[in-house]
Amino acid sequence: MKTTRTIALASMVAFATQVAFALLMLRLFTPQEVGEFSVISQVGFFWMTLALAQAPLGLLANQHLPAPLAAQHAWRASALRGLGLLPVAALAVWFSQLALWPALLWALLLAFCQMGWMLAQSLTLRVGSHWQQAAVRVLPPLTAAVTALGAALLGATLGWTGPTLVVSALLGYAVGAAWLVPAWRHHATTSAASTSAATPLAQADPRSTTLRMAHTLVDALLATAIILVWQRLYGAEETGWMSALLRVLGFLPAVVHMAWAQVALAQGHRNQNPWWLGLAAFAAVIVLGLSCAVALNQAWLDPRWRGVWPYIAPLVLWQGSACLSAAFSHRPFQTPSARAYSWACMALGVLQALMLLAPMGLAQPIDAAQHMAAFALVSSLGLLGLTGWMARLR
């Protein structure tokens, strides 16, 4: 439980720092600078996500391998996949109409440093102390925010100009990736038999690379499609209302996954009952939704944000259900069900995509509130069904 509290607190501090970084961008940089950085960072994130193919999860689940050796294998495989995805990233940069050079180079550096940071977080969960587990999550966004602020002040004083935002983000990711260095210093002579006897060897990630990449691709495409479809059907304002609330509420399922499911895999915990945590996180999502409703009702927010109202209930239901699913997401890797889990998640993703795209084929379009209500209901029912299946796994 101490590890869970440490990771949860560190994740919240990291999230607050990322919010501060976002505010710095809006305050100190031009829309053009922010726009170019957003495109490059999104290409890098998509590149990194596909290249990893859920390798950080495998690093936690495969307890039969010594942690440094597992980290080395995960990095090599991810780096090779990343190089293979270079043409895809180049196509994305070309489509964005940014200059291919140096935008592609920046995206590559961001992707590979972020890749190292993600693997380092899993490595420290297995072999790091509590302060190391917290530092690897907090220091990278803090470094990026401080660097961006310092560069902006320096530019205002001395007239210096340069790619401040992308360099700040790159430096932050590099600080996170540095936590992976001990894995390379370690000569993995420890045999699998030296793995702690307290960790059952049945826990593993037996999925093929193809299946992991397919699962990752479905998740990444769905997350991108939600924004793109909303923008195409309902315009920038509706997209802003929906995406802003989704970003706030979506943080809680991410915390549950990082601070509970990943810790359970790293430490081999099998006997805890995740229901209480999932329900508590669901309740926290409800509280956040009610807080937003109160802020709107009391006119604490700019009147232009009143369009958030119809999104509150559907997104609370959807993200609350995601909290329950995240609380049980370690179970398939502690039983011989990891492959079935990926297929079930992909099937749900396809169902969500069909619901997301359905209004585009209707002769009589529906409004954004109805669309989100239907999409959130289907997503919630699917996530609750997935949760029920994982809860029965033993």
Short mmCIF file of C-alpha atoms in Angstrom, two decimals:
data_model
loop_
_atom_site.label_atom_id
_atom_site.label_comp_id
_atom_site.label_asym_id
_atom_site.label_seq_id
_atom_site.Cartn_x
_atom_site.Cartn_y
_atom_site.Cartn_z
CA MET A 1 0.00 0.00 0.00
CA LYS A 2 2.91 2.38 0.62
CA THR A 3 4.05 1.96 -2.98
CA THR A 4 0.51 2.59 -4.21
CA ARG A 5 0.28 5.82 -2.19
CA THR A 6 3.72 6.93 -3.41
CA ILE A 7 2.88 6.37 -7.08
CA ALA A 8 -0.56 7.98 -6.74
CA LEU A 9 0.89 11.09 -5.08
CA ALA A 10 3.75 11.30 -7.58
CA SER A 11 1.30 10.94 -10.49
CA MET A 12 -0.84 13.77 -9.14
CA VAL A 13 2.20 16.03 -8.70
CA ALA A 14 3.35 15.16 -12.23
CA PHE A 15 -0.11 15.94 -13.60
CA ALA A 16 -0.17 19.31 -11.80
CA THR A 17 3.27 20.09 -13.26
CA GLN A 18 2.03 19.23 -16.76
CA VAL A 19 -0.90 21.60 -16.24
CA ALA A 20 1.59 24.31 -15.22
CA PHE A 21 3.61 23.58 -18.36
CA ALA A 22 0.47 23.94 -20.48
CA LEU A 23 -0.33 27.28 -18.83
CA LEU A 24 3.23 28.44 -19.46
CA MET A 25 2.81 27.63 -23.15
CA LEU A 26 -0.35 29.73 -23.38
CA ARG A 27 1.14 32.60 -21.41
CA LEU A 28 4.68 32.90 -22.71
CA PHE A 29 4.67 31.54 -26.26
CA THR A 30 2.94 32.45 -29.50
CA PRO A 31 0.08 30.34 -30.94
CA GLN A 32 2.37 29.38 -33.83
CA GLU A 33 5.07 28.07 -31.47
CA VAL A 34 2.50 26.14 -29.44
CA GLY A 35 0.88 24.76 -32.58
CA GLU A 36 4.15 23.51 -34.10
CA PHE A 37 5.21 21.98 -30.79
CA SER A 38 1.81 20.26 -30.42
CA VAL A 39 2.12 18.63 -33.84
CA ILE A 40 5.71 17.46 -33.29
CA SER A 41 5.00 16.16 -29.77
CA GLN A 42 1.87 14.32 -30.91
CA VAL A 43 3.79 12.63 -33.74
CA GLY A 44 6.49 11.67 -31.25
CA PHE A 45 3.92 10.33 -28.78
CA PHE A 46 2.17 8.22 -31.41
CA TRP A 47 5.56 6.96 -32.66
CA MET A 48 6.64 6.06 -29.12
CA THR A 49 3.36 4.34 -28.26
CA LEU A 50 3.45 2.03 -31.29
CA ALA A 51 7.16 1.29 -30.90
CA LEU A 52 6.77 0.28 -27.26
CA ALA A 53 3.83 -2.04 -28.05
CA GLN A 54 3.02 -2.24 -24.31
CA ALA A 55 6.60 -3.25 -23.45
CA PRO A 56 6.45 -1.45 -20.06
CA LEU A 57 3.54 -3.69 -19.08
CA GLY A 58 5.49 -6.77 -20.18
CA LEU A 59 8.48 -5.59 -18.13
CA LEU A 60 6.24 -5.62 -15.05
CA ALA A 61 4.42 -8.86 -15.85
CA ASN A 62 7.44 -10.99 -16.81
CA GLN A 63 8.71 -11.47 -13.28
CA HIS A 64 10.60 -14.63 -14.28
CA LEU A 65 13.21 -12.38 -15.95
CA PRO A 66 15.60 -10.26 -13.85
CA ALA A 67 14.43 -6.65 -14.11
CA PRO A 68 17.63 -5.19 -15.69
CA LEU A 69 17.74 -7.95 -18.32
CA ALA A 70 14.02 -7.51 -19.08
CA ALA A 71 14.55 -3.74 -19.45
CA GLN A 72 17.45 -4.26 -21.86
CA HIS A 73 15.40 -6.65 -24.01
CA ALA A 74 12.39 -4.30 -23.97
CA TRP A 75 14.51 -1.30 -25.03
CA ARG A 76 16.23 -3.13 -27.89
CA ALA A 77 12.99 -4.49 -29.28
CA SER A 78 11.20 -1.14 -28.94
CA ALA A 79 14.08 0.76 -30.56
CA LEU A 80 14.07 -1.60 -33.55
CA ARG A 81 10.30 -1.18 -33.93
CA GLY A 82 10.75 2.58 -33.64
CA LEU A 83 13.27 2.61 -36.47
CA GLY A 84 10.92 0.49 -38.57
CA LEU A 85 8.16 3.06 -38.00
CA LEU A 86 10.32 5.92 -39.30
CA PRO A 87 8.47 6.11 -42.67
CA VAL A 88 5.12 6.32 -40.86
CA ALA A 89 6.37 9.19 -38.71
CA ALA A 90 7.81 10.93 -41.78
CA LEU A 91 4.43 10.63 -43.50
CA ALA A 92 2.70 12.15 -40.46
CA VAL A 93 5.11 15.12 -40.41
CA TRP A 94 4.69 15.62 -44.16
CA PHE A 95 0.90 15.53 -43.81
CA SER A 96 1.08 18.21 -41.10
CA GLN A 97 2.80 20.52 -43.63
CA LEU A 98 5.68 21.24 -41.27
CA ALA A 99 9.17 21.23 -42.78
CA LEU A 100 10.35 17.62 -42.75
CA TRP A 101 13.70 18.82 -41.45
CA PRO A 102 14.16 19.41 -38.57
CA ALA A 103 10.62 18.44 -37.42
CA LEU A 104 11.22 14.73 -38.05
CA LEU A 105 14.46 14.83 -36.07
CA TRP A 106 12.75 16.50 -33.12
CA ALA A 107 9.92 13.94 -33.24
CA LEU A 108 12.45 11.09 -33.32
CA LEU A 109 14.36 12.44 -30.31
CA LEU A 110 11.14 13.01 -28.37
CA ALA A 111 9.86 9.52 -29.21
CA PHE A 112 13.02 7.66 -28.21
CA CYS A 113 13.63 9.64 -25.02
CA GLN A 114 9.98 9.24 -24.01
CA MET A 115 10.30 5.53 -24.78
CA GLY A 116 13.21 5.28 -22.35
CA TRP A 117 11.25 7.19 -19.71
CA MET A 118 8.25 4.86 -19.94
CA LEU A 119 10.47 1.79 -19.55
CA ALA A 120 12.36 3.45 -16.68
CA GLN A 121 9.11 3.90 -14.76
CA SER A 122 8.44 0.16 -14.96
CA LEU A 123 12.03 -0.68 -14.05
CA THR A 124 11.96 1.48 -10.92
CA LEU A 125 8.67 -0.12 -9.87
CA ARG A 126 10.46 -3.47 -9.78
CA VAL A 127 13.84 -2.54 -8.32
CA GLY A 128 13.73 1.11 -7.19
CA SER A 129 13.14 2.64 -3.79
CA HIS A 130 10.03 4.67 -3.04
CA TRP A 131 11.79 7.98 -3.61
CA GLN A 132 13.16 6.73 -6.93
CA GLN A 133 9.67 5.63 -8.00
CA ALA A 134 8.37 9.10 -7.21
CA ALA A 135 11.31 10.99 -8.70
CA VAL A 136 11.19 9.21 -12.06
CA ARG A 137 7.59 10.43 -12.48
CA VAL A 138 7.92 13.96 -11.10
CA LEU A 139 11.35 15.16 -12.29
CA PRO A 140 10.79 14.95 -16.09
CA PRO A 141 7.73 17.25 -16.27
CA LEU A 142 9.27 19.51 -13.62
CA THR A 143 12.47 19.76 -15.67
CA ALA A 144 10.48 20.61 -18.81
CA ALA A 145 8.44 23.31 -17.04
CA VAL A 146 11.46 24.94 -15.37
CA THR A 147 13.48 24.86 -18.61
CA ALA A 148 10.63 26.41 -20.61
CA LEU A 149 10.18 29.17 -18.03
CA GLY A 150 13.90 29.90 -17.87
CA ALA A 151 14.26 29.96 -21.65
CA ALA A 152 11.24 32.25 -22.02
CA LEU A 153 12.66 34.70 -19.45
CA LEU A 154 16.07 34.52 -21.11
CA GLY A 155 14.49 35.21 -24.49
CA ALA A 156 12.61 38.20 -23.11
CA THR A 157 15.83 39.59 -21.58
CA LEU A 158 18.43 38.83 -24.24
CA GLY A 159 16.24 38.44 -27.29
CA TRP A 160 17.23 34.78 -27.73
CA THR A 161 14.94 32.73 -29.93
CA GLY A 162 14.89 29.02 -30.62
CA PRO A 163 12.79 25.86 -30.41
CA THR A 164 12.25 26.39 -26.68
CA LEU A 165 9.22 24.16 -26.16
CA VAL A 166 10.52 21.11 -27.97
CA VAL A 167 13.97 21.43 -26.32
CA SER A 168 12.34 21.74 -22.88
CA ALA A 169 10.19 18.66 -23.45
CA LEU A 170 13.17 16.73 -24.84
CA LEU A 171 15.29 17.61 -21.82
CA GLY A 172 12.49 16.44 -19.50
CA TYR A 173 12.13 13.10 -21.29
CA ALA A 174 15.92 12.67 -21.31
CA VAL A 175 16.00 13.11 -17.52
CA GLY A 176 13.36 10.38 -17.26
CA ALA A 177 15.19 8.08 -19.69
CA ALA A 178 18.39 8.45 -17.63
CA TRP A 179 16.77 6.27 -14.96
CA LEU A 180 17.12 3.38 -17.41
CA VAL A 181 20.95 3.62 -17.40
CA PRO A 182 21.41 1.30 -14.36
CA ALA A 183 19.86 -1.53 -16.39
CA TRP A 184 22.77 -1.30 -18.86
CA ARG A 185 25.37 -1.21 -16.10
CA HIS A 186 23.96 -4.39 -14.66
CA HIS A 187 25.51 -7.55 -16.08
CA ALA A 188 22.49 -9.81 -16.10
CA THR A 189 24.10 -12.89 -14.62
CA THR A 190 21.22 -13.47 -12.28
CA SER A 191 19.24 -16.48 -13.37
CA ALA A 192 15.50 -16.62 -13.55
CA ALA A 193 15.60 -18.93 -10.56
CA SER A 194 16.79 -16.04 -8.41
CA THR A 195 13.50 -14.23 -8.87
CA SER A 196 11.74 -13.76 -5.56
CA ALA A 197 9.90 -16.88 -4.53
CA ALA A 198 7.07 -14.65 -3.42
CA THR A 199 6.32 -13.84 -7.04
CA PRO A 200 4.51 -16.69 -8.79
CA LEU A 201 6.17 -17.65 -12.06
CA ALA A 202 2.75 -18.01 -13.66
CA GLN A 203 2.61 -14.23 -13.96
CA ALA A 204 3.78 -13.26 -17.43
CA ASP A 205 2.89 -11.52 -20.66
CA PRO A 206 2.76 -14.34 -23.25
CA ARG A 207 1.28 -12.18 -26.03
CA SER A 208 3.08 -12.01 -29.35
CA THR A 209 4.59 -8.74 -30.54
CA THR A 210 1.99 -8.60 -33.30
CA LEU A 211 -0.89 -8.89 -30.83
CA ARG A 212 0.60 -6.25 -28.53
CA MET A 213 1.12 -3.85 -31.42
CA ALA A 214 -2.43 -4.46 -32.68
CA HIS A 215 -3.82 -3.76 -29.21
CA THR A 216 -1.73 -0.58 -28.95
CA LEU A 217 -2.74 0.57 -32.44
CA VAL A 218 -6.47 0.18 -31.69
CA ASP A 219 -6.14 2.18 -28.46
CA ALA A 220 -4.07 4.93 -30.09
CA LEU A 221 -6.33 5.26 -33.13
CA LEU A 222 -9.47 5.42 -30.98
CA ALA A 223 -8.00 8.14 -28.74
CA THR A 224 -7.09 10.18 -31.82
CA ALA A 225 -10.37 9.47 -33.64
CA ILE A 226 -12.50 10.85 -30.79
CA ILE A 227 -10.90 14.29 -31.20
CA LEU A 228 -10.86 14.24 -34.99
CA VAL A 229 -14.47 13.07 -35.37
CA TRP A 230 -15.74 15.67 -32.88
CA GLN A 231 -13.83 18.39 -34.70
CA ARG A 232 -15.22 17.29 -38.08
CA LEU A 233 -18.84 16.87 -36.98
CA TYR A 234 -19.33 19.58 -34.36
CA GLY A 235 -16.53 22.12 -34.72
CA ALA A 236 -13.71 23.43 -32.56
CA GLU A 237 -15.87 24.81 -29.73
CA GLU A 238 -17.69 21.53 -29.05
CA THR A 239 -14.37 19.70 -29.32
CA GLY A 240 -12.86 22.06 -26.74
CA TRP A 241 -15.72 21.48 -24.28
CA MET A 242 -15.54 17.71 -24.64
CA SER A 243 -11.75 17.31 -24.69
CA ALA A 244 -11.12 19.62 -21.72
CA LEU A 245 -13.46 17.65 -19.46
CA LEU A 246 -12.22 14.32 -20.82
CA ARG A 247 -8.64 15.32 -20.00
CA VAL A 248 -9.54 16.11 -16.39
CA LEU A 249 -11.70 13.04 -15.73
CA GLY A 250 -9.45 10.70 -17.72
CA PHE A 251 -6.60 11.34 -15.32
CA LEU A 252 -8.20 9.16 -12.62
CA PRO A 253 -8.29 5.86 -14.60
CA ALA A 254 -4.63 6.52 -15.50
CA VAL A 255 -3.73 6.94 -11.83
CA VAL A 256 -5.56 3.71 -10.90
CA HIS A 257 -3.63 1.83 -13.58
CA MET A 258 -0.25 3.28 -12.58
CA ALA A 259 -0.68 3.26 -8.81
CA TRP A 260 -2.55 -0.04 -8.47
CA ALA A 261 -2.44 -2.40 -11.44
CA GLN A 262 1.21 -1.75 -12.30
CA VAL A 263 2.25 -1.99 -8.65
CA ALA A 264 0.35 -5.28 -8.29
CA LEU A 265 2.25 -6.69 -11.26
CA ALA A 266 5.61 -5.35 -10.11
CA GLN A 267 5.24 -6.82 -6.63
CA GLY A 268 3.33 -9.95 -7.55
CA HIS A 269 0.28 -9.15 -5.41
CA ARG A 270 -2.59 -11.53 -6.04
CA ASN A 271 -4.92 -11.54 -3.07
CA GLN A 272 -6.12 -7.95 -2.83
CA ASN A 273 -9.69 -7.12 -3.70
CA PRO A 274 -9.64 -4.33 -6.33
CA TRP A 275 -13.38 -3.60 -6.02
CA TRP A 276 -12.94 -1.10 -3.21
CA LEU A 277 -10.32 0.85 -5.13
CA GLY A 278 -12.30 0.85 -8.38
CA LEU A 279 -15.45 2.03 -6.62
CA ALA A 280 -13.53 4.71 -4.68
CA ALA A 281 -12.04 5.99 -7.94
CA PHE A 282 -15.52 5.94 -9.53
CA ALA A 283 -16.76 8.03 -6.59
CA ALA A 284 -13.86 10.45 -7.11
CA VAL A 285 -14.87 10.84 -10.77
CA ILE A 286 -18.42 11.63 -9.64
CA VAL A 287 -17.09 14.25 -7.20
CA LEU A 288 -15.05 15.86 -9.97
CA GLY A 289 -18.09 15.91 -12.24
CA LEU A 290 -20.24 17.47 -9.51
CA SER A 291 -17.52 20.04 -8.82
CA CYS A 292 -17.56 21.03 -12.47
CA ALA A 293 -21.36 21.30 -12.37
CA VAL A 294 -21.19 23.52 -9.27
CA ALA A 295 -18.54 25.72 -10.90
CA LEU A 296 -20.77 26.18 -13.95
CA ASN A 297 -23.90 26.77 -11.87
CA GLN A 298 -22.18 29.36 -9.68
CA ALA A 299 -20.67 31.10 -12.72
CA TRP A 300 -17.13 30.53 -11.46
CA LEU A 301 -16.04 29.76 -15.02
CA ASP A 302 -16.21 31.92 -18.10
CA PRO A 303 -19.75 31.77 -19.57
CA ARG A 304 -18.27 30.37 -22.78
CA TRP A 305 -17.65 27.09 -20.92
CA ARG A 306 -21.35 26.44 -20.27
CA GLY A 307 -21.29 24.09 -23.24
CA VAL A 308 -19.58 21.54 -20.99
CA TRP A 309 -22.92 20.84 -19.21
CA PRO A 310 -24.24 18.04 -21.52
CA TYR A 311 -20.91 16.22 -21.37
CA ILE A 312 -20.62 15.91 -17.59
CA ALA A 313 -22.91 12.92 -16.91
CA PRO A 314 -21.82 10.79 -19.94
CA LEU A 315 -18.12 11.36 -19.32
CA VAL A 316 -18.48 10.64 -15.58
CA LEU A 317 -20.15 7.32 -16.40
CA TRP A 318 -17.54 6.44 -19.03
CA GLN A 319 -14.45 7.37 -17.02
CA GLY A 320 -15.88 5.91 -13.80
CA SER A 321 -16.34 2.59 -15.60
CA ALA A 322 -12.77 2.93 -16.90
CA CYS A 323 -11.59 3.21 -13.27
CA LEU A 324 -13.23 -0.12 -12.43
CA SER A 325 -11.66 -1.76 -15.46
CA ALA A 326 -8.23 -0.31 -14.63
CA ALA A 327 -8.44 -1.67 -11.08
CA PHE A 328 -8.63 -5.23 -12.44
CA SER A 329 -6.34 -4.83 -15.45
CA HIS A 330 -3.49 -6.76 -13.81
CA ARG A 331 -5.58 -9.92 -13.38
CA PRO A 332 -5.23 -11.27 -16.97
CA PHE A 333 -1.42 -11.27 -16.62
CA GLN A 334 -1.58 -13.20 -13.36
CA THR A 335 -3.68 -15.88 -15.04
CA PRO A 336 -3.36 -17.45 -18.52
CA SER A 337 -5.72 -14.81 -19.94
CA ALA A 338 -3.49 -12.05 -21.33
CA ARG A 339 -4.21 -12.94 -24.96
CA ALA A 340 -7.95 -13.07 -24.36
CA TYR A 341 -7.69 -9.70 -22.60
CA SER A 342 -6.10 -8.05 -25.64
CA TRP A 343 -8.71 -9.52 -28.00
CA ALA A 344 -11.52 -8.35 -25.69
CA CYS A 345 -10.04 -4.82 -25.50
CA MET A 346 -9.67 -4.67 -29.27
CA ALA A 347 -13.24 -5.87 -29.78
CA LEU A 348 -14.48 -3.16 -27.44
CA GLY A 349 -12.34 -0.60 -29.27
CA VAL A 350 -13.89 -1.59 -32.61
CA LEU A 351 -17.38 -1.35 -31.10
CA GLN A 352 -16.56 2.12 -29.74
CA ALA A 353 -15.21 3.19 -33.13
CA LEU A 354 -18.41 2.04 -34.85
CA MET A 355 -20.50 4.04 -32.39
CA LEU A 356 -18.20 7.03 -32.83
CA LEU A 357 -18.45 6.96 -36.63
CA ALA A 358 -22.12 5.96 -36.88
CA PRO A 359 -23.55 9.52 -37.05
CA MET A 360 -21.40 10.26 -40.10
CA GLY A 361 -23.53 7.84 -42.10
CA LEU A 362 -26.92 9.05 -40.89
CA ALA A 363 -29.20 11.03 -43.19
CA GLN A 364 -30.43 13.04 -40.18
CA PRO A 365 -27.40 14.06 -38.03
CA ILE A 366 -27.69 13.94 -34.24
CA ASP A 367 -26.35 16.66 -31.98
CA ALA A 368 -23.15 16.37 -29.99
CA ALA A 369 -24.89 15.72 -26.65
CA GLN A 370 -26.87 12.77 -28.04
CA HIS A 371 -23.79 11.40 -29.74
CA MET A 372 -21.71 11.52 -26.55
CA ALA A 373 -24.53 10.00 -24.50
CA ALA A 374 -24.75 7.01 -26.88
CA PHE A 375 -20.99 6.63 -27.18
CA ALA A 376 -20.43 6.84 -23.40
CA LEU A 377 -23.22 4.33 -22.72
CA VAL A 378 -21.76 1.75 -25.13
CA SER A 379 -18.24 2.35 -23.78
CA SER A 380 -19.39 2.04 -20.16
CA LEU A 381 -21.33 -1.16 -20.72
CA GLY A 382 -18.34 -2.66 -22.52
CA LEU A 383 -15.94 -1.66 -19.74
CA LEU A 384 -18.25 -2.99 -17.04
CA GLY A 385 -18.56 -6.28 -18.90
CA LEU A 386 -14.76 -6.46 -19.18
CA THR A 387 -14.47 -5.69 -15.47
CA GLY A 388 -16.90 -8.48 -14.58
CA TRP A 389 -14.88 -10.97 -16.65
CA MET A 390 -11.55 -9.93 -15.09
CA ALA A 391 -13.03 -10.03 -11.58
CA ARG A 392 -13.81 -13.74 -12.07
CA LEU A 393 -10.26 -14.60 -13.09
CA ARG A 394 -8.37 -16.54 -10.46
#
